[in-house]
Structures are given as C-alpha cells and as structure tokens.
Short mmCIF file of C-alpha atoms in Angstrom, two decimals:
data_model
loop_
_atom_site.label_atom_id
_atom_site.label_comp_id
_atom_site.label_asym_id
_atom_site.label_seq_id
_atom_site.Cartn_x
_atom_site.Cartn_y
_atom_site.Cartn_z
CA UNK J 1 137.81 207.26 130.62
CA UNK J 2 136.10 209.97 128.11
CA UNK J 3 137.15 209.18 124.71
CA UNK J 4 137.75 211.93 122.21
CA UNK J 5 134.96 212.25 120.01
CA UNK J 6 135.95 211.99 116.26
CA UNK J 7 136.00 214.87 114.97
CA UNK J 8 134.92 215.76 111.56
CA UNK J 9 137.64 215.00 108.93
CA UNK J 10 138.78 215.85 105.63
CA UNK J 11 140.75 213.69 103.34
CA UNK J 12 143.26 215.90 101.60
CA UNK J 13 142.13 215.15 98.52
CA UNK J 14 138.65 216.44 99.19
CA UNK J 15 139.52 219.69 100.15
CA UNK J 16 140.85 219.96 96.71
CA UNK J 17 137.59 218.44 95.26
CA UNK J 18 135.88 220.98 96.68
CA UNK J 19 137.93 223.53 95.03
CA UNK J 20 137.23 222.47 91.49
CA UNK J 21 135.44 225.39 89.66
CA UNK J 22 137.65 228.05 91.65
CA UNK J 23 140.95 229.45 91.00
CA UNK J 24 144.26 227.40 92.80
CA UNK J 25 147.50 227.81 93.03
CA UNK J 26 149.88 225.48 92.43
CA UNK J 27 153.52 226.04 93.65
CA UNK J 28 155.83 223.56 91.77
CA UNK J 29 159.41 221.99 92.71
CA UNK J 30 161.71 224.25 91.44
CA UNK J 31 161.14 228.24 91.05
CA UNK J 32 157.44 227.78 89.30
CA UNK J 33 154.42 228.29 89.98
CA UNK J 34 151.03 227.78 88.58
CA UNK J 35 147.46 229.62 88.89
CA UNK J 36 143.92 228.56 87.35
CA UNK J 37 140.68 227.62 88.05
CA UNK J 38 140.25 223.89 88.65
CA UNK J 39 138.79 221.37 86.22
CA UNK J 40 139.38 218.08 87.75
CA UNK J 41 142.21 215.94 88.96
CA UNK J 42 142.70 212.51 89.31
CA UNK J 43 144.20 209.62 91.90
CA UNK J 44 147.99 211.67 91.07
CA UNK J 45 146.83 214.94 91.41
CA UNK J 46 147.24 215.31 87.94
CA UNK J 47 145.36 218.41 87.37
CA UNK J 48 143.40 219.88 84.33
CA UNK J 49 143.33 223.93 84.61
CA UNK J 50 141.83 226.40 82.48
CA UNK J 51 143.10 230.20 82.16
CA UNK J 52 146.41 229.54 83.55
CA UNK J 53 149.30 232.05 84.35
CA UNK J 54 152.36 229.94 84.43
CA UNK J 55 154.88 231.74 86.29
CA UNK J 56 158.74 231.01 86.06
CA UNK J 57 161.56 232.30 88.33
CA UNK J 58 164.60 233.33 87.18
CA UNK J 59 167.73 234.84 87.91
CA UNK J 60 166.88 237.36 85.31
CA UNK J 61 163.49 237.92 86.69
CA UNK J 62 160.03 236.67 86.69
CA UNK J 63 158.25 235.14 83.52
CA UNK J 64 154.75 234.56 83.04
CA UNK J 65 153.27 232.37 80.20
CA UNK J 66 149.57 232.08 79.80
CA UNK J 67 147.89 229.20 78.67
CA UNK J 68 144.03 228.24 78.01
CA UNK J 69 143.95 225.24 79.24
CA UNK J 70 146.18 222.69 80.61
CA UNK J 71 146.85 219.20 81.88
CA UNK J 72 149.34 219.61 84.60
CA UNK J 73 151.87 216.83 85.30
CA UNK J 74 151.10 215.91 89.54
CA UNK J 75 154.91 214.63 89.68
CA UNK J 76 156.44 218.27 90.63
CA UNK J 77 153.16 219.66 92.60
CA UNK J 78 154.83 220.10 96.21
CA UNK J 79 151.99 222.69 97.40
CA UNK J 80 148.46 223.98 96.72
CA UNK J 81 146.54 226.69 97.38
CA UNK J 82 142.57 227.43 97.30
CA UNK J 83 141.90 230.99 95.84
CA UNK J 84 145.59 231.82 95.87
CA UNK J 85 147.18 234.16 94.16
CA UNK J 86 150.78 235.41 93.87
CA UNK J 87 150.02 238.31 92.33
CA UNK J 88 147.67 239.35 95.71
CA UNK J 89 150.55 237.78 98.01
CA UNK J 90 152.74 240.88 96.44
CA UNK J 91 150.06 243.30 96.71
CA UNK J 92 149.57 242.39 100.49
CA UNK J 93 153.38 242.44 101.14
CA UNK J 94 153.38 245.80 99.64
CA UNK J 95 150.72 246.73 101.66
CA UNK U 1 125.47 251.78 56.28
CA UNK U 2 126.47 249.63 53.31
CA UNK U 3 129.11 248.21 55.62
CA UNK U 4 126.84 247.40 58.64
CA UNK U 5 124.92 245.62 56.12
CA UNK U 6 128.33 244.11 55.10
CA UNK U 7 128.96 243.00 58.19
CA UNK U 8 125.33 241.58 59.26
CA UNK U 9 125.71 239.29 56.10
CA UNK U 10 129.29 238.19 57.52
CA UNK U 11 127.85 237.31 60.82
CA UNK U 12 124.60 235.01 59.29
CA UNK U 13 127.11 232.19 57.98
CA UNK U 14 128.12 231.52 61.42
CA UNK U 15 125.91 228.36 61.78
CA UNK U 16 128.12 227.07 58.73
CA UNK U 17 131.08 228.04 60.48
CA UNK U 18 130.23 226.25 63.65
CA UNK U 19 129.91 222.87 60.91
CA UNK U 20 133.33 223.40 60.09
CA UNK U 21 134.68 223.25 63.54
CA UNK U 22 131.98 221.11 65.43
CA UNK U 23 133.87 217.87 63.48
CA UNK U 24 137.29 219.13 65.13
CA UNK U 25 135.52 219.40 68.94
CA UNK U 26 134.37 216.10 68.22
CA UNK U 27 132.53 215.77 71.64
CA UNK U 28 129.83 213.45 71.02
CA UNK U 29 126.55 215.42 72.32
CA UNK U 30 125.32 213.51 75.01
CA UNK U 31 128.93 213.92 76.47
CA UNK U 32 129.30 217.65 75.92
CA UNK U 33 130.49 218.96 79.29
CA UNK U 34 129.03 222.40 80.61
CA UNK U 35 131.44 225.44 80.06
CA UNK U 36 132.05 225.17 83.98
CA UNK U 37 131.77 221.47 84.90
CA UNK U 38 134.63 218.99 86.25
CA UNK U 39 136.80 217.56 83.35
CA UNK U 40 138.66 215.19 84.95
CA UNK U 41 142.61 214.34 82.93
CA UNK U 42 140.68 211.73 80.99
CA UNK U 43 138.48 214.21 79.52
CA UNK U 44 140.93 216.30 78.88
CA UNK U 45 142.60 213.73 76.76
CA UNK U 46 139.90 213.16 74.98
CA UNK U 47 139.48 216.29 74.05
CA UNK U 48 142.81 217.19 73.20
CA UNK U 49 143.78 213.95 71.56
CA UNK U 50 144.58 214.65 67.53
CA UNK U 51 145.04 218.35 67.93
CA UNK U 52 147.51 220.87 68.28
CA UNK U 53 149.06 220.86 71.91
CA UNK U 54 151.84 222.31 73.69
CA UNK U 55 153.85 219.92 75.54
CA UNK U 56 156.57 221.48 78.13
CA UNK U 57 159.09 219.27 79.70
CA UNK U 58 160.75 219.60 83.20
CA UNK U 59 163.75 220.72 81.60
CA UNK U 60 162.16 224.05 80.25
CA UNK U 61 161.63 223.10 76.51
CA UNK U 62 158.51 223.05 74.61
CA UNK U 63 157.20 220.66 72.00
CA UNK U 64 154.53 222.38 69.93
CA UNK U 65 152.76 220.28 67.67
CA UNK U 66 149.71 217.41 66.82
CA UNK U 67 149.29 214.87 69.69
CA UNK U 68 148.58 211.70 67.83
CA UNK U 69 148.43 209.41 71.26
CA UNK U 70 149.03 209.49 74.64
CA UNK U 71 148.68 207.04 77.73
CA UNK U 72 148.83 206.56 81.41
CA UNK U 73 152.15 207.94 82.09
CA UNK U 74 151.68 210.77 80.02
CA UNK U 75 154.35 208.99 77.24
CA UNK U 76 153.00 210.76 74.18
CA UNK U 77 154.07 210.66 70.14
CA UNK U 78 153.22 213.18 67.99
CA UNK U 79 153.32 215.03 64.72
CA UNK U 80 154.64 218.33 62.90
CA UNK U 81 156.51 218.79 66.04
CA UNK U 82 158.98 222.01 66.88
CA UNK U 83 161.18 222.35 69.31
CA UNK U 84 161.46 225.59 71.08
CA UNK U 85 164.14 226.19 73.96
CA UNK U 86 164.11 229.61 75.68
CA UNK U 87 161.50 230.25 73.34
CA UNK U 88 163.60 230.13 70.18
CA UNK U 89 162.47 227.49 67.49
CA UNK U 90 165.29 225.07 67.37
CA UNK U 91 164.52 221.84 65.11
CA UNK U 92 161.40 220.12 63.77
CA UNK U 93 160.59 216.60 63.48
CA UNK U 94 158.00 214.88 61.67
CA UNK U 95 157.09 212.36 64.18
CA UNK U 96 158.21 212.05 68.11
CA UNK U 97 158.41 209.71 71.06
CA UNK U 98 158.24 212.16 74.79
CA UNK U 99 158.67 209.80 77.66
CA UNK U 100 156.09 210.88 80.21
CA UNK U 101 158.33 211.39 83.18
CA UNK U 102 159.81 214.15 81.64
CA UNK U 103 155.87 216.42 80.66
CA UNK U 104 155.80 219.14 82.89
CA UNK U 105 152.42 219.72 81.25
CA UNK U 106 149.80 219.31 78.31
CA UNK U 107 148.61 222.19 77.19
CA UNK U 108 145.81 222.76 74.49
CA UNK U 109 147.29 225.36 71.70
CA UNK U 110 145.22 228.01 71.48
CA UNK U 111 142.75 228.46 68.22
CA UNK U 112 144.13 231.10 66.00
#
C-alpha cells in the first residue's frame, strides 16, 4: 500500500514568523481590531507592533486610535491576518 | 536670509541634542536593533522599561504614565499615573499595581 508522502508543513507559528517586518492584522475578542507591521512575538503570541491603527467598534460607530508602537497582550488575539487590512476589506466590499 | 542663517545655526546643535536623548534610549550599542529588525516582547521591555507608556486594559481604560517594572505576566507598577476612561482624565495616582491579566496592551507614549 502507497503511503502518502508528507507533505511540506507549516507550524502556525511560522507562518507568522515569516510575517514579521510586514503589516498584520489582528482581529481581537470583542469588537477590536488591530493593524501594524510586525516586530516579533513570542511563545503567547504576544506581539510587539509598530504604527498601529487600533480600531474599536461601537454602537456609536467606529473608533480608531493610533499608536507608535505597541506590545500587544496574546490573551484576546482570536485571528490574524498577513497584509490585512480593514480599511481595503471596505474598499473591496464597496467595490 | 538672516533667518536661513538663523535656522542653519539651530540645526548644527543637533549632535548635542542627540546627547540629551541618547541617555533616555539607553540601548547599549552593540545591542542597537536596525530600524526594521525583529524586536521580540523582551526587547520591547527593555526598551520601554522607565519611560512613559500607555497601558490599556480589557475593560477600555487607559493608564498613562512611567512604567517603573514589569514581568512575565505583564503585572506592571508604575508612576505619575492618570486614569483616563472614554478618554476623559479621571484620577491620578502616584504609584500603581495593574495585574497583568487585565493589559490589553503596552504601548510606548509617543515623544512630544
């Protein structure tokens, strides 16, 4: 019986690796999300950003903070996103 | 032309002005990271420990103020600290304790 060759593989972890130096997004637990370029991370996915949009959703609308540079807290990542952008996702919607 | 002259001899002091703030970016040299090079959250600590920083918590509210120390859970103390909720200063304390579990993130206050 042929056995399946193993193909190559990617730990999560370096796919993100291999996006540090480019911009991510980061889509948080609850109604926020995050954009920047990638410094590093570590074991938690505790991530250092630099020019970061911080975007907050809110019954009242969306608010965006900007920041230099950041140390982001891994706890409430739930998603992230190579070269992502929200601000694109809108402009292809529109589109 | 007086004032472009002014200006050129505002400009030449700059190497004395990078002596006042190289003590503050206190990277030792060999350790200097490139403008675009990994910084990994330990760096970042480094960096940032003993300076103004920005500290939001999960539940919306921001602690601006002078991170004195800081460890693996992210619990942090620091100094001069105000508390802003929706964005609206709302006490200061001289020194505080912020359990990690509740940093949304650090952020480095920009120079003004």
């Amino acid at each position: 019986m042929a056995s399946i060759s193993a193909a190559p593989s990617y730990l999560p972890l370096a796919l993100i690796d291999k996006c540090i130096g480019s911009r991510i997004w980061v889509i948080m637990k609850g109604d926020k999300e995050i954009v920047g370029t990638l410094r590093g991370f570590d074991d938690y996915v505790n991530m250092v950003m630099d020019d970061v949009r911080e975007y907050t959703f809110t019954p009242q609308g969306k608010k965006i903070t900007h920041l230099e540079s950041i140390l982001l807290n891994g706890n409430n990542i739930t998603m992230m996103i190579p070269g992502g952008d929200p601000e694109e996702g809108e402009k292809a919607g529109a589109a | 032309m007086s004032q472009a002259q002014l200006d050129g001899s505002l400009a030449a002091p700059s190497a004395l002005q990078q002596l006042w703030l190289d003590p503050l970016h206190a990277w030792p040299a060999a350790q200097t990271p490139p403008a675009m090079s990994k910084k990994s959250p330990g760096d970042f600590i480094k960096q940032v420990l003993g300076r103004p920083v920005i500290v939001k918590l999960n539940n919306g509210a921001d602690y601006r103020g002078i991170l004195t120390c800081l460890d693996g859970y992210m619990n942090l103390a620091m100094e001069k600290t105000e508390e802003y909720v929706d964005g609206e200063l709302k006490h200061k304390y001289g020194d505080t304790f912020i359990r990690g579990n509740n940093v949304l993130y650090i952020s480095q206050q920009p120079k003004k």
